[in-house]
Amino acid sequence: MINVRELQEVVSLMNESGIQKLHIEHEGTKVVIDKAGIPLEDTAVTEVKTEEVKAAAAKQTPQDSMSVNAAENNEKQILSPMVGTFYAKPEADADPFVQVGQTIERKDVVCVIEAMKLFNEVDAGMDGEVLEILVKDGDVVEFGQPLFTVKSY
């Protein structure tokens, strides 16, 4: 079985090296990590036998989980890098990570997504202004689902 830490290291190495697609097979577990932004049905995670590995494999950098909107005004969307529960705030009584109209930078955390009791921070992945928050706090989100609309700088 591939453990979560090993998989996170592999994803980090992929990001550093510029590798776009990687197939891993270890003791009967198969994982395909594809940073091309293709929807899950096509190839992002082809086959995974354990939920823990699936959650870790889906954890991609926000830069890899963005989809360029065809609009001419530089609007882009920040997409969910995994299936899980969307949280707009770090704690119930805290302020949200971001609000509409707020300027964000590439490394800013915009939300967390809980998957299998693991809280995964989602970075903005771009500089810009938050135009719209597309999901509500506590909503279940799917892989590739738009979370925010951002006017990219």
Coordinates of C-alpha atoms in Angstrom, one line a residue:
M1 CA 0.0 0.0 0.0
I2 CA 1.2 3.5 -0.8
N3 CA 0.9 5.8 2.3
V4 CA -0.3 9.4 2.2
R5 CA 3.1 10.9 3.0
E6 CA 4.9 9.0 0.2
L7 CA 2.2 10.1 -2.2
Q8 CA 2.5 13.8 -1.1
E9 CA 6.3 13.6 -1.6
V10 CA 5.7 12.2 -5.1
V11 CA 3.3 15.1 -5.9
S12 CA 5.9 17.6 -4.5
L13 CA 8.6 16.1 -6.7
M14 CA 6.3 16.3 -9.7
N15 CA 5.7 19.9 -9.1
E16 CA 9.4 20.7 -8.7
S17 CA 10.4 18.8 -11.8
G18 CA 7.6 19.8 -14.2
I19 CA 6.4 16.3 -14.8
Q20 CA 2.7 16.4 -15.9
K21 CA 1.6 12.8 -15.6
L22 CA 2.8 9.9 -13.5
H23 CA 1.6 6.3 -13.1
I24 CA 2.4 4.4 -9.9
E25 CA 1.7 0.8 -9.2
H26 CA 2.7 -0.7 -5.9
E27 CA 1.5 -4.0 -4.3
G28 CA -1.8 -4.0 -6.2
T29 CA -2.6 -0.3 -5.8
K30 CA -2.6 1.8 -9.0
V31 CA -2.5 5.6 -9.0
V32 CA -2.4 7.9 -11.9
I33 CA -1.7 11.6 -11.2
D34 CA -2.4 13.9 -14.1
K35 CA -1.8 17.6 -13.7
A36 CA -3.2 18.5 -17.1
G37 CA -6.5 19.5 -15.6
I38 CA -8.5 16.9 -17.4
P39 CA -11.8 16.0 -15.6
L40 CA -11.7 13.0 -13.2
E41 CA -13.7 10.8 -15.6
D42 CA -10.9 11.0 -18.2
T43 CA -7.7 10.4 -16.3
A44 CA -6.9 12.4 -13.2
V45 CA -7.1 9.4 -10.9
T46 CA -7.8 6.3 -12.9
E47 CA -7.9 3.6 -10.3
V48 CA -7.3 3.6 -6.6
K49 CA -8.1 0.8 -4.2
T50 CA -7.9 2.6 -0.9
E51 CA -9.8 5.8 0.0
E52 CA -6.8 7.2 1.9
V53 CA -4.6 7.0 -1.2
K54 CA -7.4 8.4 -3.4
A55 CA -7.6 11.5 -1.1
A56 CA -3.9 12.1 -1.2
A57 CA -3.6 11.5 -5.0
A58 CA -6.3 14.1 -5.6
K59 CA -4.3 16.7 -3.6
Q60 CA -2.8 18.7 -6.4
T61 CA -1.4 22.2 -6.3
P62 CA -4.0 24.9 -6.9
Q63 CA -2.1 26.0 -10.0
D64 CA -2.9 22.6 -11.4
S65 CA -6.6 22.8 -10.3
M66 CA -7.5 26.0 -12.1
S67 CA -9.5 26.3 -15.3
V68 CA -9.2 29.3 -17.5
N69 CA -12.6 30.9 -18.2
A70 CA -13.0 31.9 -21.8
A71 CA -14.1 35.4 -20.9
E72 CA -11.8 38.2 -22.0
N73 CA -11.7 39.9 -18.6
N74 CA -9.2 37.5 -17.1
E75 CA -11.7 35.6 -15.0
K76 CA -10.5 32.3 -13.8
Q77 CA -11.9 29.7 -11.5
I78 CA -10.3 28.0 -8.6
L79 CA -11.4 24.4 -8.7
S80 CA -11.7 21.8 -6.0
P81 CA -8.6 19.5 -6.1
M82 CA -10.6 16.7 -4.4
V83 CA -13.9 15.4 -3.2
G84 CA -14.7 16.5 0.3
T85 CA -16.4 19.1 2.5
F86 CA -15.7 22.8 1.8
Y87 CA -14.9 25.0 4.7
A88 CA -14.5 28.8 4.2
K89 CA -13.0 29.4 7.6
P90 CA -10.3 27.7 9.6
E91 CA -12.6 27.4 12.7
A92 CA -16.3 27.9 13.3
D93 CA -15.8 31.2 15.1
A94 CA -13.1 32.6 12.8
D95 CA -13.2 35.0 9.9
P96 CA -13.4 33.4 6.4
F97 CA -10.2 32.9 4.5
V98 CA -11.4 35.2 1.7
Q99 CA -14.3 37.4 0.9
V100 CA -15.7 38.8 -2.3
G101 CA -13.7 41.8 -3.4
Q102 CA -10.6 40.7 -1.5
T103 CA -7.2 40.8 -3.3
I104 CA -5.4 37.4 -3.1
E105 CA -1.9 36.2 -3.9
R106 CA -0.8 32.9 -5.3
K107 CA 0.1 31.3 -2.0
D108 CA -2.9 32.6 0.0
V109 CA -5.1 29.8 1.5
V110 CA -8.6 30.4 0.2
C111 CA -10.4 27.4 1.9
V112 CA -9.9 24.0 3.4
I113 CA -11.5 20.8 2.1
E114 CA -12.0 17.9 4.5
A115 CA -11.5 14.5 3.1
M116 CA -11.5 11.4 5.4
K117 CA -10.9 13.6 8.5
L118 CA -7.9 15.3 6.8
F119 CA -8.1 19.0 6.3
N120 CA -6.4 20.1 3.1
E121 CA -5.6 23.7 2.5
V122 CA -6.4 25.1 -1.0
D123 CA -4.1 27.8 -2.2
A124 CA -5.2 30.5 -4.6
G125 CA -2.6 29.6 -7.2
M126 CA -2.8 33.0 -8.8
D127 CA -2.8 36.7 -8.0
G128 CA -6.2 38.5 -8.3
E129 CA -9.4 39.6 -6.8
V130 CA -12.2 37.3 -5.6
L131 CA -15.3 38.0 -7.7
E132 CA -17.5 35.2 -6.4
I133 CA -17.6 32.4 -3.9
L134 CA -19.5 29.6 -5.6
V135 CA -20.1 27.2 -2.7
K136 CA -21.3 27.6 0.8
D137 CA -19.5 26.7 4.0
G138 CA -20.1 23.0 4.8
D139 CA -21.1 22.0 1.2
V140 CA -19.8 18.8 -0.2
V141 CA -17.7 19.5 -3.3
E142 CA -16.6 17.2 -6.2
F143 CA -13.2 17.0 -7.8
G144 CA -12.9 19.8 -10.4
Q145 CA -15.9 21.7 -9.1
P146 CA -15.5 25.5 -9.3
L147 CA -15.1 27.0 -5.8
F148 CA -14.2 30.7 -6.6
T149 CA -14.3 33.0 -9.5
V150 CA -11.2 35.3 -9.5
K151 CA -10.2 38.2 -11.7
S152 CA -6.6 37.3 -12.4
Y153 CA -3.9 40.0 -12.5

